[in-house]
Coordinates of C-alpha atoms and ligand atoms in Angstrom, one line a residue:
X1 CA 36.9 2.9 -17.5
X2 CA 38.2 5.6 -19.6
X3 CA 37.6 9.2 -17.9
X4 CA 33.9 11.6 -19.5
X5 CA 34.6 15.2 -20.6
X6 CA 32.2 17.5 -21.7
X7 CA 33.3 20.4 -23.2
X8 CA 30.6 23.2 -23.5
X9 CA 30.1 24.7 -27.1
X10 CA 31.8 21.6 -28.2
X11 CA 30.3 21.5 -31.8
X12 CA 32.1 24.2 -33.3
X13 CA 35.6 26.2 -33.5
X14 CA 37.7 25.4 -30.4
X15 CA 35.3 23.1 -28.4
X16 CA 35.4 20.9 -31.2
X17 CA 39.2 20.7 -31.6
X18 CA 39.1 20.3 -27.9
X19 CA 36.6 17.3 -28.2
X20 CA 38.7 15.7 -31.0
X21 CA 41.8 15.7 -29.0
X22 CA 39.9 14.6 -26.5
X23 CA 38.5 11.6 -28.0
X24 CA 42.1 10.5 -30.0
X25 CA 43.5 10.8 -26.1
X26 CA 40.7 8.2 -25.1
X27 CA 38.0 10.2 -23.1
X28 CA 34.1 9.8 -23.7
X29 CA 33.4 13.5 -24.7
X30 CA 30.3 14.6 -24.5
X31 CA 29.8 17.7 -26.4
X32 CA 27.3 20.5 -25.1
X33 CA 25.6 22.9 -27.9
X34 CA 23.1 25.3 -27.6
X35 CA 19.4 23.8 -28.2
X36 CA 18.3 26.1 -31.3
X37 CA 21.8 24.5 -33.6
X38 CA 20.8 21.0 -32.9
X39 CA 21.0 20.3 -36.7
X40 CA 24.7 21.9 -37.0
X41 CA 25.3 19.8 -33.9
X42 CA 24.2 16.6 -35.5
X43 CA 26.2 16.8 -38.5
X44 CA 29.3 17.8 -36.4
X45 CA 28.3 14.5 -34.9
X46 CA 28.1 12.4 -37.8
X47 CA 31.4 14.2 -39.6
X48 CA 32.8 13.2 -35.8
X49 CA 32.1 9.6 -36.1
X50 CA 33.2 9.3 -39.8
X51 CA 36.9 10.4 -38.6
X52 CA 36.4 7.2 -36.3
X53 CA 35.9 8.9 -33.0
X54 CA 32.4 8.9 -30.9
X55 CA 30.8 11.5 -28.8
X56 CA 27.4 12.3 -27.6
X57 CA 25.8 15.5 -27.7
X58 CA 24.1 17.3 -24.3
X59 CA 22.1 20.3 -25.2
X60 CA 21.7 22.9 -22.8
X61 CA 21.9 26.7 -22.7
X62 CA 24.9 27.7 -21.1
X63 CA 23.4 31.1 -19.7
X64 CA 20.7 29.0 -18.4
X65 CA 20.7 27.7 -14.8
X66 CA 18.2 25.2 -14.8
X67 CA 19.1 24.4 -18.6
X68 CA 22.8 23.4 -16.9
X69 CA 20.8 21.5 -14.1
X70 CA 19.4 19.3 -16.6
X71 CA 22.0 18.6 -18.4
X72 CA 24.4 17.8 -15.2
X73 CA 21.6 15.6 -14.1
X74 CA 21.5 13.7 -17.4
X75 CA 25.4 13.3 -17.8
X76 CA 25.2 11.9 -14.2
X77 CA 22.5 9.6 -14.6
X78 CA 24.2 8.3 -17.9
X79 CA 27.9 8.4 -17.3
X80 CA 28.2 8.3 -13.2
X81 CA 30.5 11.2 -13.3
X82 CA 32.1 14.2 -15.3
X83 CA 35.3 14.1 -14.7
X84 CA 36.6 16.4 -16.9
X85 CA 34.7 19.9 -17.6
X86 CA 36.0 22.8 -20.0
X87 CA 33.7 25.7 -20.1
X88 CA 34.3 26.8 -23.8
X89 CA 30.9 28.0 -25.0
X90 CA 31.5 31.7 -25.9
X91 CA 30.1 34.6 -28.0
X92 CA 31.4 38.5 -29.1
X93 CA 28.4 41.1 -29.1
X94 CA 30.9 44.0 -30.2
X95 CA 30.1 47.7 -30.0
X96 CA 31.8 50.5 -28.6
X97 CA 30.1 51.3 -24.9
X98 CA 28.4 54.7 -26.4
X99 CA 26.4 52.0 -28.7
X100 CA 26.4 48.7 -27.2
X101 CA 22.7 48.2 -26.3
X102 CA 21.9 46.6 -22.3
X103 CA 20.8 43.0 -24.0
X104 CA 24.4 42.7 -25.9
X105 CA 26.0 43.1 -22.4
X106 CA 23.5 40.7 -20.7
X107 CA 24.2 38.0 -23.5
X108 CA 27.8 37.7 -23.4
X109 CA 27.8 38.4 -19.6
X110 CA 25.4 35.7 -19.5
X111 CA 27.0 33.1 -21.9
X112 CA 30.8 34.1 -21.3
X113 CA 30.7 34.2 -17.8
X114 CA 27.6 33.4 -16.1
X115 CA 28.1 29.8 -17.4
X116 CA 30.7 29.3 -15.2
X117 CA 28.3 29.3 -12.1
X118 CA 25.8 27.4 -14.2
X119 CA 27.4 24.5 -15.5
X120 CA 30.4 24.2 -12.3
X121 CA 27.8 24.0 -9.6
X122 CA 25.8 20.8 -10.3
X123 CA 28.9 19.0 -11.3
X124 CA 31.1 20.0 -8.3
X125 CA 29.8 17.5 -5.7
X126 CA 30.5 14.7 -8.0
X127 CA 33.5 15.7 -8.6
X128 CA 34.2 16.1 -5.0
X129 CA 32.9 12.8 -4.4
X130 CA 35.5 10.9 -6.6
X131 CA 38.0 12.9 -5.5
X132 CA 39.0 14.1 -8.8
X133 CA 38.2 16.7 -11.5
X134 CA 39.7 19.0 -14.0
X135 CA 37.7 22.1 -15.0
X136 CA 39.4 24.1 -17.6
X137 CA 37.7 28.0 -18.4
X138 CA 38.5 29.3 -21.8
X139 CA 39.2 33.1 -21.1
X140 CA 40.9 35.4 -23.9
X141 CA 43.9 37.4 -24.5
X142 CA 40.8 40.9 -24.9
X143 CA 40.3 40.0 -21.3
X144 CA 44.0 40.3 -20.4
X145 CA 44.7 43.5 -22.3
X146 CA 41.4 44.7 -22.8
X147 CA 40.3 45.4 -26.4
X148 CA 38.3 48.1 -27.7
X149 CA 34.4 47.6 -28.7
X150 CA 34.7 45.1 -26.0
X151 CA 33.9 46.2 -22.6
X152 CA 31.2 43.3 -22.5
X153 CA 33.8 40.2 -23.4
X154 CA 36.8 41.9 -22.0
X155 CA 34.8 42.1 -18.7
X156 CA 33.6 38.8 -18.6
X157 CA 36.7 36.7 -19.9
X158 CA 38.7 38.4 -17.2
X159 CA 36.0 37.6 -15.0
X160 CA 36.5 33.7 -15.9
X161 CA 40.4 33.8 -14.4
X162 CA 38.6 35.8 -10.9
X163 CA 36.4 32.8 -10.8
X164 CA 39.0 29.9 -11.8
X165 CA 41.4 30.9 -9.1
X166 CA 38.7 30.8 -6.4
X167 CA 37.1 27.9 -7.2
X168 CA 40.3 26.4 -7.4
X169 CA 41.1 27.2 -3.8
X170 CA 37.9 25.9 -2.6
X171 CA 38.4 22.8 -4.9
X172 CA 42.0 21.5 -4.3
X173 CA 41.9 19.2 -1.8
X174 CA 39.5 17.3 -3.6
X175 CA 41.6 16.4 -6.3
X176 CA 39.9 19.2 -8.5
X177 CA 42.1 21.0 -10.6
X178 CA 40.9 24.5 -12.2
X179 CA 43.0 26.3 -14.6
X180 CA 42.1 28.7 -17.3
X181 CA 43.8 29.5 -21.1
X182 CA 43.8 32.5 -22.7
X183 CA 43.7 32.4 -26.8
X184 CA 45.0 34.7 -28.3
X185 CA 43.7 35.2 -32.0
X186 CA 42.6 31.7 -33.7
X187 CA 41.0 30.4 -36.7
X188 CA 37.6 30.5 -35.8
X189 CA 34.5 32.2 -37.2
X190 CA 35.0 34.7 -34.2
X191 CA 37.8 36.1 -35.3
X192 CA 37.3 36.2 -39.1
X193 CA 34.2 38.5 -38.1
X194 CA 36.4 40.9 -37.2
X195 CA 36.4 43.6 -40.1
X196 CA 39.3 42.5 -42.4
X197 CA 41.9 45.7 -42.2
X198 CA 41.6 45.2 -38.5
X199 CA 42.3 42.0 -38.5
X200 CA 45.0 41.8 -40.9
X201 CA 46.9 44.5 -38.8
X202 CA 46.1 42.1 -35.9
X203 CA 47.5 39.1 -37.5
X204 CA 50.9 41.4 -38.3
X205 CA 51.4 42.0 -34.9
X206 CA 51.6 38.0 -33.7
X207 CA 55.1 37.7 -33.0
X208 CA 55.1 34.1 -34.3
X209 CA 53.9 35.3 -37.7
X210 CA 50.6 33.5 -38.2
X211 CA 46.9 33.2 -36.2
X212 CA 46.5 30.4 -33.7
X213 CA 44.9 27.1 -34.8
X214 CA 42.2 25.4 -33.0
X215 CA 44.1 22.7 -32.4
X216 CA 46.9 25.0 -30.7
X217 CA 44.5 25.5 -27.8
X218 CA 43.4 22.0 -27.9
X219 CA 47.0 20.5 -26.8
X220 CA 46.5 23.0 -23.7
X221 CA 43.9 21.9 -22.8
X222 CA 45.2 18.2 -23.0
X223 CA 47.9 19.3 -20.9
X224 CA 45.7 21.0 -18.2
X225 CA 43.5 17.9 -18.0
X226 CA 46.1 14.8 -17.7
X227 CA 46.2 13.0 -14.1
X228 CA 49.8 14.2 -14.2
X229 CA 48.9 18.1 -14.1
X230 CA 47.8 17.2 -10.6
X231 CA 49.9 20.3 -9.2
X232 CA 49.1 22.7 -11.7
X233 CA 45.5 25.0 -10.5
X234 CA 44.5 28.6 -10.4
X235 CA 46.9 29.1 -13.2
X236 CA 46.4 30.6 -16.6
X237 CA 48.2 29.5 -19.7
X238 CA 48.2 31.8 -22.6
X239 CA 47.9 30.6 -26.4
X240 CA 48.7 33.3 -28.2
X241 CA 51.9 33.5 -30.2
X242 CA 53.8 36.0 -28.4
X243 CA 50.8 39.3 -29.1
X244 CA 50.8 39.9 -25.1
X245 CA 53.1 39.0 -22.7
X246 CA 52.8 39.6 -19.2
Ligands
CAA1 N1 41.6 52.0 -31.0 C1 41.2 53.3 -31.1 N2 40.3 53.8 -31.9 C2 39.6 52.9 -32.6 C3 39.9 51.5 -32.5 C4 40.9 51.1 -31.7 N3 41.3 49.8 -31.5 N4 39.1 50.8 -33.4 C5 38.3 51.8 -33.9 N5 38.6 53.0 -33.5 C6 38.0 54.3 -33.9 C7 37.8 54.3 -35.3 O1 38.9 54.7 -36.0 C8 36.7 55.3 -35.4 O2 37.2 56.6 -35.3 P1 36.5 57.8 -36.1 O3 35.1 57.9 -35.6 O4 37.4 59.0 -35.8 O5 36.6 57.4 -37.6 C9 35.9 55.0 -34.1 O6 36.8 54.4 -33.3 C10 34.7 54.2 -34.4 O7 35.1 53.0 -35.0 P2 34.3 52.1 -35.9 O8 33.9 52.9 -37.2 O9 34.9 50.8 -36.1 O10 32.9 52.0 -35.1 P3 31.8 51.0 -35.2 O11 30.8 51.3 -34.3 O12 31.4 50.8 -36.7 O13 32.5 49.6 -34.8 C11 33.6 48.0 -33.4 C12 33.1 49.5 -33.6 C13 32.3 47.1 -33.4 C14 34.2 47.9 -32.1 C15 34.5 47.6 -34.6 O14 35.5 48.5 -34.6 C16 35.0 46.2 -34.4 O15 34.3 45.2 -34.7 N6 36.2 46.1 -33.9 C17 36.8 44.8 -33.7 C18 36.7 44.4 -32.2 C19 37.5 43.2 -32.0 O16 38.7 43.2 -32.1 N7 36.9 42.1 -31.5 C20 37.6 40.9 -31.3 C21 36.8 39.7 -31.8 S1 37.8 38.2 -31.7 C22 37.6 37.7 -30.2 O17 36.9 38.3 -29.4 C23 38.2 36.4 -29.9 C24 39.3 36.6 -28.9 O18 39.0 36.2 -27.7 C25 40.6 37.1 -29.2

């Protein structure tokens, strides 16, 4: 029986590059999407199945814990198992700390990082039970190097690599892998927000010459997740072109 993967914030920019090289690799992806776009989610689902792939949708808040509950429970009942988890759902609430208001740190805290705990823990027994897993946490190159106007998502995507290499020690002999990869800048609607001269300075700077493509961070991911990455946890993998080495 071919292995599930649910990939959170799968309907849109990276999750759902991650979910179509998930599918074309022969995993039953379930893609999670937050409750309020369920119409953007069912056309991703439909333009999904035209390409000649399947996946079913699990809504759930990702900065909800008993949202995540539900959704684990549901996954369970239906598919007997997650076997595969990347935590991709992610938002920016930019602003320099002088204006960034308490609810724009809450929400990214919340969604970026917070997740984690929220969709991880009712999965993990499972997991543990079968005696395999692979969790993949999308973090960010801002988190690595820090970027300015983000204190919230710098703070929380570096907090994502803190929690992968602990959960990974408290998951390995289980057969539970947990890695994280770092994007650098990629062609999503995330990135063309930011204003356009910074951005086109940012894009001069990519020592490869051009910004990442969803797809870029989708072969990672496909790396991080195949039986044979069996030795590979509490690392992190940087997507980025060359901007920051370290
Ligand atoms: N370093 C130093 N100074 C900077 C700076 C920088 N990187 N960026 C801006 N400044 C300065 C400005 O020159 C300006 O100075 P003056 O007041 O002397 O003119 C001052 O800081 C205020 O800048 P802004 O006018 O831009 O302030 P603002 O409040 O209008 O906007 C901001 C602030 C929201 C942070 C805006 O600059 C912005 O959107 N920056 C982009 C942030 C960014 O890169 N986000 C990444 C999104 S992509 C992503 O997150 C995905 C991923 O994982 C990679």
């Amino acid at each position: 029986m071919s292995k599930v993967a649910l990939v959170t914030g799968g309907t849109s920019g990276l999750g759902a590059a991650i979910c179509s090289q998930l599918a074309a690799d022969g995993y039953q992806v379930v893609a999670n999407y937050l409750p309020d776009l369920k119409a953007q989610a069912l056309d991703w689902q439909q333009a999904f199945s035209q390409l000649g792939y399947t996946c079913a949708l699990a809504p759930a808040d990702v900065s909800s814990e008993t949202d995540c509950q539900r959704m684990a429970q549901i996954l369970i009942e239906q598919f007997g198992r997650v076997d595969v988890l990347v935590n991709n759902a992610g938002i920016t609430r930019d602003a320099t700390i002088k204006k960034m208001t308490s609810e724009q740190w809450q929400a990214v805290i919340n969604t970026n990082l917070s997740s984690l705990f929220n969709v991880c823990k009712p999965l993990i027994e499972s997991m543990q039970q079968h005696r395999f897993g692979r969790i993949v946490n999308i973090s960010s190159v801002n988190a690595q190097r820090g970027q300015f106007g983000q204190t919230n998502y710098s703070a929380a995507k570096a907090g994502v690599h803190g929690f992968t290499k602990a959960l990974a020690q408290e998951t390995a002999r289980y057969g539970i892998t947990v890695n994280t990869v770092s994007p650098g800048f990629i062609n999503t609607s995330m990135v063309a927000a930011i204003p356009d001269d910074l951005r086109n300075e940012i894009i001069n700077s990519i020592p490869v010459g051009r910004v990442g493509e969803p797809e870029d961070i989708a072969r990672a991911v496909r790396f991080l997740v195949d039986d044979n990455a069996s030795y590979i946890t509490g690392t992190e993998l940087s997507v980025n072109g060359g901007i920051f080495m370290h």
